[in-house]
Every structure is written in structure tokens, then in C-alpha cells.
Amino acid sequence: MAGGPRWWRRRGEGLLGAGLAALLCALHVQAACRDTTVMQELLKEGFHRDLLVRAELGVGEDAGRCAVAARTRLPPGIYVDPYELMSLQQQNLTKAVLTPDVIDVEAPEYLATDLLVLLYMKPDPRCSRCFRATLPVHGRYHRPAEESEEVLVVLKSPEVLICCCDSEILVTCSFEEGGITAGNPEIGNWVACWQSVGSLLKWKLPVQAKLVAPVSGTA
């Protein structure tokens, strides 16, 4: 039969359509990554604060076809309470993945490790191409200091991950188990498109003064 069996032609058309869709998604991501900016800010005061992350994509009207996440590495002096995070996620107030997912919230800074956080960002209603997310963070106890009553904890600027598609964004850009993860973010259609070389965020935490024993001697 001229042109081959119908099922073969349909299969070829399906593969061609899938390939074209993937190409369009890739081009959309490239456009979104262009001139993307990100900023972070600590809200509230004391040991218990909210980390606010904002991202502005390099596209305008098409930003609604993109899903955005931020990947940040918290130093040992800062932690996220997994039980608090679980409660917020059940209320649909935030969505994040922690690595490792088992965290000792009582450990001091010098016995803790870095924490990798993947934070899903929601569209900002005040800006058509902007996304934002907040995450409760807590300061750890540090060793007593000799010359200062404060210690400086530095947070590097987060990395922006983008997934853009013309349709079925909730399926294509899955953030659930089996989709994007904190340790391996470039799964499926998610792409790391921007990484800051500056924009450090500094958090001053109070510490106890180190007691110095008096030196006694005889004349």
C-alpha cells in the first residue's frame, strides 16, 4: 500500500508531534531564562524568621505557562523544621523538598550539616512575570564567642529552576515524588537557568560570650 500502513503513519505523526512539543518547550524555557533575576529577603526578627524568595522571568505574557522553583543550600547555622513544613504543606501554604529529609532540630550549628531546599514558587499577582515563595527558617545555637555577641550566617543566592510548556503544565512540570527533587533538579522538563555569583544574604544571630577564667598568681 502506498505510503505504508496507517498505524505506522499515525505513529510517525505522533512522534513528530511529541518532538515538536518538546522543542517548543525548550525554546520557551530559553526565553524565560533570558534576563531572569532572583532576590531573597529575611522577614521578622530573632531566631525564627521567614525566607522570602522572588524571581522575575525574562518573559511577560508567556510566564503563565511556566512553573518555577528555587533551589537553595542553607548553611549549618540555619534549619527548616520538617514538621512545621509538613503542616504548611497540608494547608497548601507552601511546597518544598528537603535533602536530607531527616533533620535534628535540636543540634547546634557545629554538629549540623548543610540543608538543600527545593522551594516551589507561586505566581505573584502584582507582577505578570514574577514568582514568589516563603519558607520558615530557624537559627541554630552557635558556640560562645570571645570577641563578639553576634555571629554572621551567610546565605548564598538561590538557583532558579524553570519548566515551561504550552499545555498540561501540571503533568509535564510535576513537583511530586518521581518528578523534580532537591538532589537531582534537572529531571524531565525542569532546567536550572540562573545562578547568582553575588547577592549574599546575611543573618546576624546572637551568641553567648565565652567565659574567660581569671588568671591568679603569686607575687
Coordinates of C-alpha atoms in Angstrom, one line a residue:
M1 CA 0.0 0.0 0.0
A2 CA 1.4 3.4 -1.0
G3 CA 2.7 5.4 1.9
G4 CA 2.8 2.4 4.3
P5 CA 0.3 1.2 6.8
R6 CA -2.0 3.7 8.5
W7 CA -0.9 2.7 12.0
W8 CA 2.8 3.4 11.1
R9 CA 1.9 6.8 9.7
R10 CA -0.1 7.6 12.8
R11 CA 2.8 6.6 15.0
G12 CA 5.2 8.8 12.9
E13 CA 2.8 11.7 13.2
G14 CA 2.6 11.2 17.0
L15 CA 6.4 11.1 17.4
L16 CA 6.8 14.2 15.2
G17 CA 4.1 16.0 17.3
A18 CA 5.9 15.0 20.6
G19 CA 9.2 16.1 19.2
L20 CA 7.8 19.4 18.1
A21 CA 6.2 20.0 21.5
A22 CA 9.5 19.2 23.3
L23 CA 11.3 21.7 21.0
L24 CA 8.7 24.4 21.7
C25 CA 9.0 23.8 25.5
A26 CA 12.8 24.1 25.2
L27 CA 12.5 27.3 23.3
H28 CA 10.1 28.7 25.8
V29 CA 12.5 27.8 28.7
Q30 CA 15.3 29.6 26.9
A31 CA 13.1 32.7 26.5
A32 CA 12.1 32.6 30.2
C33 CA 15.7 32.2 31.4
R34 CA 16.8 35.2 29.5
D35 CA 17.3 38.1 31.9
T36 CA 15.8 36.2 34.8
T37 CA 16.6 37.7 38.2
V38 CA 16.2 36.4 41.7
M39 CA 16.3 38.0 45.2
Q40 CA 15.9 36.8 48.7
E41 CA 15.0 38.5 52.0
L42 CA 14.6 37.6 55.6
L43 CA 11.4 38.6 57.3
K44 CA 10.7 39.0 61.0
E45 CA 13.4 39.1 63.7
G46 CA 15.2 36.8 66.1
F47 CA 15.9 33.1 65.7
H48 CA 12.6 32.3 63.9
R49 CA 12.2 34.0 60.5
D50 CA 10.7 33.6 57.1
L51 CA 12.9 33.4 54.0
L52 CA 11.2 35.2 51.1
V53 CA 12.4 34.3 47.6
R54 CA 11.3 36.3 44.5
A55 CA 12.1 35.5 40.8
E56 CA 11.3 37.6 37.8
L57 CA 11.4 35.8 34.4
G58 CA 12.6 37.2 31.1
V59 CA 9.2 36.8 29.6
G60 CA 6.0 38.7 30.1
E61 CA 2.6 37.3 29.0
D62 CA 4.0 33.7 28.5
A63 CA 5.1 33.4 32.1
G64 CA 1.8 31.8 33.0
R65 CA 2.9 28.8 31.0
C66 CA 5.9 28.3 33.3
A67 CA 6.4 26.6 36.6
V68 CA 9.2 28.0 38.8
A69 CA 11.2 26.7 41.7
A70 CA 14.2 27.9 43.7
R71 CA 17.0 25.7 44.9
T72 CA 19.0 27.0 47.8
R73 CA 21.6 25.5 50.2
L74 CA 21.1 26.5 53.8
P75 CA 24.4 26.6 55.9
P76 CA 24.6 24.5 59.1
G77 CA 23.6 27.6 61.2
I78 CA 20.1 27.5 59.7
Y79 CA 17.5 24.8 59.5
V80 CA 13.9 24.1 58.4
D81 CA 11.6 22.3 60.8
P82 CA 10.2 19.3 58.8
Y83 CA 7.1 19.0 61.0
E84 CA 6.3 22.7 60.6
L85 CA 6.8 22.4 56.8
M86 CA 4.5 19.3 56.7
S87 CA 1.8 21.3 58.4
L88 CA 2.2 24.2 56.0
Q89 CA 2.1 21.9 53.0
Q90 CA -1.1 20.3 54.3
Q91 CA -2.6 23.8 54.3
N92 CA -1.3 24.4 50.8
L93 CA 0.6 27.4 52.1
T94 CA 4.0 26.2 50.7
K95 CA 5.6 23.4 48.9
A96 CA 9.2 22.3 49.4
V97 CA 11.5 19.3 49.3
L98 CA 14.3 18.9 51.8
T99 CA 17.6 17.0 51.4
P100 CA 18.3 15.3 53.8
D101 CA 14.7 14.9 54.9
V102 CA 15.6 13.8 58.4
I103 CA 16.7 16.9 60.4
D104 CA 17.8 17.2 64.0
V105 CA 16.2 20.5 65.0
E106 CA 18.0 20.4 68.4
A107 CA 21.5 20.1 67.1
P108 CA 23.9 23.0 67.5
E109 CA 25.5 24.6 64.4
Y110 CA 28.8 22.8 64.9
L111 CA 27.1 19.4 64.7
A112 CA 24.8 20.2 61.9
T113 CA 25.2 19.9 58.1
D114 CA 24.1 21.9 55.1
L115 CA 20.4 21.6 54.0
L116 CA 19.4 21.6 50.4
V117 CA 16.0 23.0 49.8
L118 CA 13.9 22.9 46.7
L119 CA 11.1 25.5 47.0
Y120 CA 8.1 25.7 44.6
M121 CA 7.2 29.3 43.7
K122 CA 3.7 30.7 43.0
P123 CA 2.8 33.4 40.6
D124 CA 2.9 36.9 42.1
P125 CA -0.4 38.6 41.5
R126 CA 1.3 42.0 41.5
C127 CA 3.6 41.2 38.6
S128 CA 2.8 39.2 35.4
R129 CA 6.2 37.6 35.1
C130 CA 7.1 37.3 38.8
F131 CA 7.0 34.3 41.2
R132 CA 7.5 34.2 45.0
A133 CA 7.6 31.8 47.9
T134 CA 8.3 31.9 51.6
L135 CA 9.8 29.3 53.9
P136 CA 10.1 29.4 57.7
V137 CA 13.7 29.1 58.8
H138 CA 15.3 28.9 62.2
G139 CA 18.7 29.8 63.6
R140 CA 20.8 27.2 65.4
Y141 CA 22.7 27.6 68.6
H142 CA 26.4 28.5 68.0
R143 CA 29.5 28.2 70.1
P144 CA 30.2 31.0 72.6
A145 CA 32.3 33.7 71.1
E146 CA 35.2 35.5 72.7
E147 CA 35.1 38.9 71.0
S148 CA 31.6 39.3 69.7
E149 CA 28.0 38.8 70.9
E150 CA 26.8 38.0 67.4
V151 CA 27.7 35.5 64.7
L152 CA 27.2 36.1 61.0
V153 CA 25.4 33.4 58.9
V154 CA 25.6 33.9 55.2
L155 CA 23.0 32.5 52.6
K156 CA 24.1 32.4 49.0
S157 CA 21.6 33.4 46.4
P158 CA 19.3 30.6 45.2
E159 CA 19.3 29.0 41.8
V160 CA 16.1 29.3 39.7
L161 CA 14.6 26.2 38.0
I162 CA 12.1 26.6 35.3
C163 CA 9.7 24.3 33.4
C164 CA 7.7 25.8 30.6
C165 CA 5.2 24.1 28.3
D166 CA 2.2 25.1 26.2
S167 CA -0.2 22.6 27.8
E168 CA -0.6 20.1 30.7
I169 CA 1.9 22.1 32.8
L170 CA 0.7 20.3 36.0
V171 CA 1.7 16.9 34.4
T172 CA 4.8 18.0 32.5
C173 CA 6.2 20.0 35.3
S174 CA 5.5 17.6 38.2
F175 CA 6.9 18.6 41.6
E176 CA 5.7 15.4 43.3
E177 CA 7.5 12.2 44.0
G178 CA 9.1 10.8 40.9
G179 CA 9.4 14.3 39.4
I180 CA 11.8 17.1 40.4
T181 CA 13.8 16.5 43.6
A182 CA 16.2 18.6 45.6
G183 CA 19.3 16.5 44.9
N184 CA 18.6 16.0 41.1
P185 CA 16.7 19.0 39.9
E186 CA 17.1 18.6 36.1
I187 CA 14.6 15.9 35.7
G188 CA 12.2 15.9 32.8
N189 CA 11.5 19.4 31.6
W190 CA 13.0 21.3 34.6
V191 CA 16.1 23.3 33.7
A192 CA 18.4 25.3 36.0
C193 CA 18.6 28.6 34.2
W194 CA 20.2 31.1 36.5
Q195 CA 22.7 31.1 39.3
S196 CA 23.9 34.1 41.2
V197 CA 27.5 34.9 41.8
G198 CA 26.7 37.5 44.5
S199 CA 23.7 38.8 46.3
L200 CA 24.6 37.2 49.6
L201 CA 22.0 37.4 52.4
K202 CA 23.5 37.9 55.9
W203 CA 21.7 36.9 59.2
K204 CA 23.2 38.0 62.5
L205 CA 22.5 35.6 65.3
P206 CA 23.2 36.4 69.0
V207 CA 25.6 34.1 70.8
Q208 CA 26.7 33.9 74.4
A209 CA 30.0 35.5 75.4
K210 CA 32.7 33.0 76.1
L211 CA 33.7 32.9 79.8
V212 CA 37.3 33.5 80.5
A213 CA 38.6 32.1 83.7
P214 CA 40.6 34.6 85.8
V215 CA 44.3 34.1 86.0
S216 CA 45.7 34.0 89.5
G217 CA 49.3 34.2 90.5
T218 CA 51.6 35.0 93.4
A219 CA 53.9 37.9 93.7

